[in-house]
XYZ file of C-alpha atoms in Angstrom:
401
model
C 5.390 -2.819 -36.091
C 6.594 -5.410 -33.605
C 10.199 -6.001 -34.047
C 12.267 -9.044 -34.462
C 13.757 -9.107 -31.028
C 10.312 -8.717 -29.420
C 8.651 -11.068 -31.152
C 11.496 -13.763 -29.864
C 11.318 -12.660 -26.048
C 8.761 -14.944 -24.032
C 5.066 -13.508 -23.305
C 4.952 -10.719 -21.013
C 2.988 -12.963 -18.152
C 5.582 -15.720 -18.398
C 8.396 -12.935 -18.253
C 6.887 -11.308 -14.931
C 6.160 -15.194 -13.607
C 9.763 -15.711 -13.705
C 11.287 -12.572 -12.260
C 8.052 -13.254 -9.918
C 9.173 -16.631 -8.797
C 12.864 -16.305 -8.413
C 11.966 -12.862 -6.367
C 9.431 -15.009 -3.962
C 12.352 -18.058 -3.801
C 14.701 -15.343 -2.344
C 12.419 -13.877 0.205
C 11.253 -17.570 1.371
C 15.598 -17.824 1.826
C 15.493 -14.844 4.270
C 12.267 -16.316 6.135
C 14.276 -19.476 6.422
C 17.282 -17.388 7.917
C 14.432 -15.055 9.926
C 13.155 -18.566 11.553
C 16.569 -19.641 11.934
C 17.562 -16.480 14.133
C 14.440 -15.614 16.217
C 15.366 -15.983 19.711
C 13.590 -16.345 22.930
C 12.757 -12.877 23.105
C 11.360 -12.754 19.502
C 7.362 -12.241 19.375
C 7.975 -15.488 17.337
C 9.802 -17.428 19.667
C 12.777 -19.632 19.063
C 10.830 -21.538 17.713
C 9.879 -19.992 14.567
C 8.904 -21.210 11.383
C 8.062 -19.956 7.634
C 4.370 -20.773 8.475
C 4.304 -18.797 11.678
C 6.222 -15.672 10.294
C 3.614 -15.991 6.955
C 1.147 -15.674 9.516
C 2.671 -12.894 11.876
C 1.248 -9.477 13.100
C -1.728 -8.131 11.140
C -2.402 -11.512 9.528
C -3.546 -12.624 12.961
C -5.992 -10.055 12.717
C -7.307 -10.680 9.277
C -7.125 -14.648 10.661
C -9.967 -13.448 13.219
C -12.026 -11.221 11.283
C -12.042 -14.243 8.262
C -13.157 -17.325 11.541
C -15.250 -14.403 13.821
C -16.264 -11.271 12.053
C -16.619 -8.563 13.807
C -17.521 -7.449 17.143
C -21.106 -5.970 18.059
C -19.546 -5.114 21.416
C -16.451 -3.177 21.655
C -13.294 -4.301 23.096
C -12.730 -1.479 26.210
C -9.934 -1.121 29.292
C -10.328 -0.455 32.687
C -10.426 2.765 31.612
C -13.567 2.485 29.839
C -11.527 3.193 26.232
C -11.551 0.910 23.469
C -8.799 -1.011 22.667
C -7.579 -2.921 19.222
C -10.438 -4.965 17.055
C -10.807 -6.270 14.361
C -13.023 -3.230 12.900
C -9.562 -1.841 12.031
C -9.710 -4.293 9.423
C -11.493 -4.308 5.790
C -13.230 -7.905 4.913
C -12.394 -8.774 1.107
C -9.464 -10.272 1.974
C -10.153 -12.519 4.868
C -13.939 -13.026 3.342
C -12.241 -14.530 -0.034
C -9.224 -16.079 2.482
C -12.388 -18.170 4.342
C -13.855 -19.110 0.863
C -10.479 -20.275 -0.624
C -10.262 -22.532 2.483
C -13.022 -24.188 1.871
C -11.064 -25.373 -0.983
C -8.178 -26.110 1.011
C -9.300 -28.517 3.522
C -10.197 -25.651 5.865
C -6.547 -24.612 6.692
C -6.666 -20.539 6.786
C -3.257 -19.615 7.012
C -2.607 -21.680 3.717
C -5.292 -19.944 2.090
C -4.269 -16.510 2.833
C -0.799 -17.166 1.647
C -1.911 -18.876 -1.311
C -4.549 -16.143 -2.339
C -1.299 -13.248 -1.316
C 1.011 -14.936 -3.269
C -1.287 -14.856 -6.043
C -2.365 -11.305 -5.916
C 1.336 -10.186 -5.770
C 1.854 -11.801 -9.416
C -1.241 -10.767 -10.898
C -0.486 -6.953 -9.128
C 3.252 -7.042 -10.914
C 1.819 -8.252 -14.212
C -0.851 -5.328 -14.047
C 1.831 -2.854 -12.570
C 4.108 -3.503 -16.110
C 1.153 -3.097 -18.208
C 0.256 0.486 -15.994
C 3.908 1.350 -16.899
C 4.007 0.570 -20.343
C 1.501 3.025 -21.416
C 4.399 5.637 -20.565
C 7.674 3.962 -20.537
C 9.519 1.463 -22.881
C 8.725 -2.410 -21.863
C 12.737 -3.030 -20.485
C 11.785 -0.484 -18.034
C 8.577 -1.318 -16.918
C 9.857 -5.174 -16.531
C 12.504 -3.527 -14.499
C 10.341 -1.463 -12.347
C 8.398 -4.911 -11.545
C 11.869 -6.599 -10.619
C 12.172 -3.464 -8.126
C 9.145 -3.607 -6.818
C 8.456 -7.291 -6.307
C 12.439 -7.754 -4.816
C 12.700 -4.598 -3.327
C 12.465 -3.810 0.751
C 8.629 -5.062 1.054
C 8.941 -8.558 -0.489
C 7.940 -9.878 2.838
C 4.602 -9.063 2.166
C 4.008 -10.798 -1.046
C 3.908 -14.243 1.135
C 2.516 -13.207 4.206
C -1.038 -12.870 5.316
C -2.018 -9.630 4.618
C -4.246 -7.830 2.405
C -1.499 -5.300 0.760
C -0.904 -7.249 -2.496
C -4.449 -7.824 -3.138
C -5.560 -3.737 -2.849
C -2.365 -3.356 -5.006
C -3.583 -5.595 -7.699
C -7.033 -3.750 -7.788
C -5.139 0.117 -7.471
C -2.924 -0.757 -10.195
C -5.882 -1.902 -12.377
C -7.848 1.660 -11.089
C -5.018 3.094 -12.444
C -4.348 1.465 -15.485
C -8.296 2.000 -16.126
C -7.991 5.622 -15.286
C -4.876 6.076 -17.585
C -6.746 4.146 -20.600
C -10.105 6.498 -19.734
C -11.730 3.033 -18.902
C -14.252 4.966 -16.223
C -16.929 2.322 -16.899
C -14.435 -0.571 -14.617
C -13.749 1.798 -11.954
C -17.233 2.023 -10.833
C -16.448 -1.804 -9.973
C -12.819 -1.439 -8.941
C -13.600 1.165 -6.171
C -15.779 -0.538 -3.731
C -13.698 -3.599 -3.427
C -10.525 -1.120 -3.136
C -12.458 0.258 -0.420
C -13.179 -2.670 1.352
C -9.711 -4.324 0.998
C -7.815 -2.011 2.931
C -8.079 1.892 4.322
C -6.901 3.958 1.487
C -9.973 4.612 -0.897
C -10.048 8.397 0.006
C -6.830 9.153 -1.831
C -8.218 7.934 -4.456
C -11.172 10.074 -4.592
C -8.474 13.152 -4.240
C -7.121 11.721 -7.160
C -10.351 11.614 -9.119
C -10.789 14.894 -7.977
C -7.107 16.632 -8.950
C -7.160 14.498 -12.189
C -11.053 16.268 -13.016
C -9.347 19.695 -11.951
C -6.071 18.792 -14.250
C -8.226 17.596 -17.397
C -10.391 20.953 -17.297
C -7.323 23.000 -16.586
C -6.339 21.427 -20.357
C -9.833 20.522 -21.904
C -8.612 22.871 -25.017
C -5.482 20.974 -25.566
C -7.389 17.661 -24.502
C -10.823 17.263 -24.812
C -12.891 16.881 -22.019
C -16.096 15.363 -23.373
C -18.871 15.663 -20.889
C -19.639 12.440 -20.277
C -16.239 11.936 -18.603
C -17.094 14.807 -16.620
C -20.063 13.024 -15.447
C -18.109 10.006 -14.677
C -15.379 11.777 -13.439
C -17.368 13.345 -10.355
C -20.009 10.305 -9.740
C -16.477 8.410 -9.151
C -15.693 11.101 -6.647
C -18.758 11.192 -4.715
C -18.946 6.939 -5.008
C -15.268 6.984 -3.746
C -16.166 8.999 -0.842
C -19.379 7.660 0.092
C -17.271 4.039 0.189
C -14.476 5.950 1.958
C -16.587 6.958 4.998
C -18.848 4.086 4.882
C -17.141 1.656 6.754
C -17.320 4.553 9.708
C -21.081 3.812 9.424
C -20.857 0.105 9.288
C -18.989 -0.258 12.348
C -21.456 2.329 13.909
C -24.569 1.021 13.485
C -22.963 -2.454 14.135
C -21.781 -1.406 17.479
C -24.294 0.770 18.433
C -21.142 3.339 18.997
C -21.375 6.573 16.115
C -16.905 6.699 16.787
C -16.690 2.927 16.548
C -13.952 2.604 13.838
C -12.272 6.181 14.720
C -11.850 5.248 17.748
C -10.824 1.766 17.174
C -7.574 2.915 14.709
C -6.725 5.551 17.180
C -5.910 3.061 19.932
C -3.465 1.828 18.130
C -2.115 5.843 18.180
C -2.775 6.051 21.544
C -0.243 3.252 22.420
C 2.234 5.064 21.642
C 1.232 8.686 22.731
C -0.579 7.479 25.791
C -3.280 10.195 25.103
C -6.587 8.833 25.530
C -8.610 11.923 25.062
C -8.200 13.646 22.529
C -9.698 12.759 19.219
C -8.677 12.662 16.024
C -7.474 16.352 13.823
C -6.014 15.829 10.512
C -2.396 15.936 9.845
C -1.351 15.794 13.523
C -0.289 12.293 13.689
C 3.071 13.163 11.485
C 4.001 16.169 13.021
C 3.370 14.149 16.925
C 5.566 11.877 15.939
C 8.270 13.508 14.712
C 8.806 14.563 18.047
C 8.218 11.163 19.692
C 10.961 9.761 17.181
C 13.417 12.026 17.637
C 12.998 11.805 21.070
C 13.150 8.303 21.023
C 16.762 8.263 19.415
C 17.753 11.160 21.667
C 17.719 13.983 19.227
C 15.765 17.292 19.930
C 12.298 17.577 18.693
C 12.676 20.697 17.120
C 14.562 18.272 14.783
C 11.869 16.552 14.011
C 9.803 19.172 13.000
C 12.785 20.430 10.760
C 13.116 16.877 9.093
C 9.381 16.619 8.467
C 9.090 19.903 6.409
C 12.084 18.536 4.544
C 10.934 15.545 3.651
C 7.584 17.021 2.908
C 9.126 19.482 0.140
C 11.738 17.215 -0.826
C 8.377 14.778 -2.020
C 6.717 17.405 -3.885
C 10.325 18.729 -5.604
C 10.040 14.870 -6.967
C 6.872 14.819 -7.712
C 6.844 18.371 -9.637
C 9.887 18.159 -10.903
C 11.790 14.623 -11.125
C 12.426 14.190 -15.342
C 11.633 10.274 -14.668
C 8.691 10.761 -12.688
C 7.278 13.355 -14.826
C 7.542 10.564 -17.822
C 5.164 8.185 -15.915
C 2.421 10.233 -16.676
C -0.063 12.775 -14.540
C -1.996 10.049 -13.229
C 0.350 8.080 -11.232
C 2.001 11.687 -10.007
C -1.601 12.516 -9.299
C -1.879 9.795 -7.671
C 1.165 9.531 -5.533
C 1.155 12.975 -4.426
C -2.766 12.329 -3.406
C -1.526 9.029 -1.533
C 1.126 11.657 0.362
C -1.078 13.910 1.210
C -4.038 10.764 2.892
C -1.233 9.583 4.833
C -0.063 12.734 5.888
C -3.433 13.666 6.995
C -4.437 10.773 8.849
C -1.686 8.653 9.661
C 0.741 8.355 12.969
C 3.869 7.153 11.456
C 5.643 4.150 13.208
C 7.707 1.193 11.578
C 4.436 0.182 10.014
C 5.308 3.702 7.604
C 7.326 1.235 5.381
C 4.762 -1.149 4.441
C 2.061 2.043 4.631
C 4.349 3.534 1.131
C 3.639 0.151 -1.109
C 0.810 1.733 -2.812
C 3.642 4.609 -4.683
C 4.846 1.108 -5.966
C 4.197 2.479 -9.585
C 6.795 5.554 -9.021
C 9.205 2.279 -9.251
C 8.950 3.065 -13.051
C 10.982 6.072 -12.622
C 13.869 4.620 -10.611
C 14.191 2.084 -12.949
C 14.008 4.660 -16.155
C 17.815 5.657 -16.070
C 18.842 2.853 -18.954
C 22.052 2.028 -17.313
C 22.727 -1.731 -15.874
C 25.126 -0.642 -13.271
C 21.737 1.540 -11.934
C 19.265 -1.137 -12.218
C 21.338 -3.452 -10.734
C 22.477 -1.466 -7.660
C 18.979 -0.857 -6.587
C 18.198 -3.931 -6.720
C 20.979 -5.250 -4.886
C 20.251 -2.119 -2.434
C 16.392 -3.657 -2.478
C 17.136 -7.102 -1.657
C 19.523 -5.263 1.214
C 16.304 -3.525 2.365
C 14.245 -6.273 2.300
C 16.833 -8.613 4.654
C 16.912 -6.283 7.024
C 13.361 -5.287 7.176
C 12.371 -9.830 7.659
C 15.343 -9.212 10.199
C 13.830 -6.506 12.483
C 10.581 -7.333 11.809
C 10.328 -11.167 12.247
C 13.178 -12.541 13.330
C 13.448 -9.858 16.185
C 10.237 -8.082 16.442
C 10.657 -7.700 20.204
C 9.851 -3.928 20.285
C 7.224 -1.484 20.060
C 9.474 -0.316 16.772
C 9.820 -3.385 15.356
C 5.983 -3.746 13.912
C 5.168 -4.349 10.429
């Protein structure tokens, strides 16, 4: 029965809009201060203005593959190696950032704010409704105020395709938690199109199938959701790899979009030879980083194996996290384990760790105001220095969003 109290708060959409709003006024306050303070030797110039950070780094890739496509020839050195393109890049965002345009009197940048801005709200409204299937709605609105305020805000107005292929994993999710397999044969090819990530995914699909059989006799496992279950595998994967074959027979080059992402790598390792091998990007650079800040590698190595178990201990054991349900652990822990096998971490790692947006729900579980409150004081922190180092400065190799 729907108590007095709820029945007098606002609707749940106009709630979100208005923690969604005042969050996005905020963040356009520390792009004003991030214009304000880029300098000379800013990638932004002194110059700067909202528009042009909105528009900085990646978008400017998106911005090409929306007005050019994609290359048939690839981009090579002196060397003869290939060096960043635009096959990097999925095409649902800048394809429905062209389209909106049109709309718009043909002014890109506007669209692909516009059409991120969006996203972010709808991705918030659909992140409290994931939540509330496990936690109480005060806590799930929290989580949202978190997550839409906290260290990545920057993204939620700039032109990139993150809160879009948030909106569509959260609804994956909240499908997948509901047993709604029907909408995820829908949701997962334009997942996998918005943005690299789709293979987690299909490890989810595939520890969730090994989770419900491992408790079919507590919870039924009809077998028509074990037919569902594995075609979304296999269509996950298939749309996972695809891409790969796209860009090859595009090209005319089989390693087209491997060898595309790892120039980006090889910027910073300077190795142009070897290829890719799973899991070797992390454990690289925690020796370049430590390097970098003058500590010994061995350090690295030391800090990565902590971190690693110190995500799992969470994961497995966290009383908060354990209340959001197996799906988003399943899910987090299979997002962990993509990025660990083929990412090279850099300052990028930041905005890379959106998508374990709904573990938010657990850090804002603790029903304490003094808790709430400090992380999201501590998140709007975050989020002025990351606009800071990022945009205003962004004058480094380490300084990339």
């Amino acid at each position: 029965m729907t108590s007095r109290a709820s029945r007098a708060l606002p609707p749940v959409a106009l709630r979100v809009a208005i923690v969604y709003v005042i969050a996005r006024l905020i963040t356009t306050g520390f792009f004003l201060v991030a214009a304000a303070l880029s300098g000379p030797d800013s990638r932004f110039g002194a110059d700067a203005t909202l528009g042009s950070l909105s528009m900085g780094w990646d978008s400017q890739w998106y911005w090409l593959v929306g007005t050019t496509g994609y290359p048939s020839t690839l981009p090579l050195d002196d060397a003869g190696n290939v060096t960043q393109n635009t096959w990097a890049f999925m095409p649902v965002y800048p394809v429905l950032t062209r389209a909106l345009s049109v709309v718009l009197g043909g002014s890109y940048p506007l669209a692909a704010v516009l059409l991120a801005l969006i996203a972010g709200y709808v991705s918030c409204l659909v992140l409290f409704h994931l939540l509330r299937e496990r936690i109480d709605d005060t806590s799930a609105l929290w989580a949202v105020v978190l997550f839409t305020a906290g260290p990545l805000g920057a993204l939620f107005q700039m032109g990139y395709a993150e809160t879009l292929f948030l909106t569509l994993l959260f609804l994956a999710l909240w499908a997948l938690v509901r047993r709604r397999f029907v909408w995820l044969y829908a949701l997962i090819p334009v997942m996998g199109y918005t943005r690299p990530g789709i293979l987690a995914f299909a490890l989810l699909l595939g520890l969730y199938g090994i989770y419900r059989w491992w408790r079919r006799r507590i919870d039924p496992l009809p077998t028509r959701e074990i037919v569902h279950i594995v075609a979304l595998g296999l269509l996950a994967t298939a749309v996972g790899f695809s891409w790969q074959l796209i860009a090859g027979i595009v090209t005319g080059d089989p390693s087209a979009y491997m060898d595309t992402e790892l120039s980006w790598r090889q910027s910073w390792t300077g190795d142009r030879e070897s290829g890719f091998v799973p899991f070797s990007g992390f454990i690289h650079a925690a020796a370049i980083w430590f390097r970098l800040w003058g500590l010994p590698e061995a350090l690295g190595y030391v800090a990565l194996f902590v971190a690693v178990v110190a995500a799992a201990a969470v994961l497995l054991f966290s009383r908060h996290v354990r209340r959001l349900g197996p799906e988003v652990r399943l899910w987090s822990a299979s997002y962990l384990i993509y990025l660990l096998a083929v990412f090279f971490p850099q300052s990028s790692i930041f905005r890379l760790l959106m998508p374990l947006a709904p573990l938010s729900g657990a850090v804002a579980l603790p029903k304490s105001t003094v808790w709430r409150v400090s992380m999201l004081l501590l998140g709007l922190v975050a989020q002025a220095w990351w606009i800071y180092q990022m945009l205003a400065l962004g004058n480094t190799y380490t300084q990339i969003p």
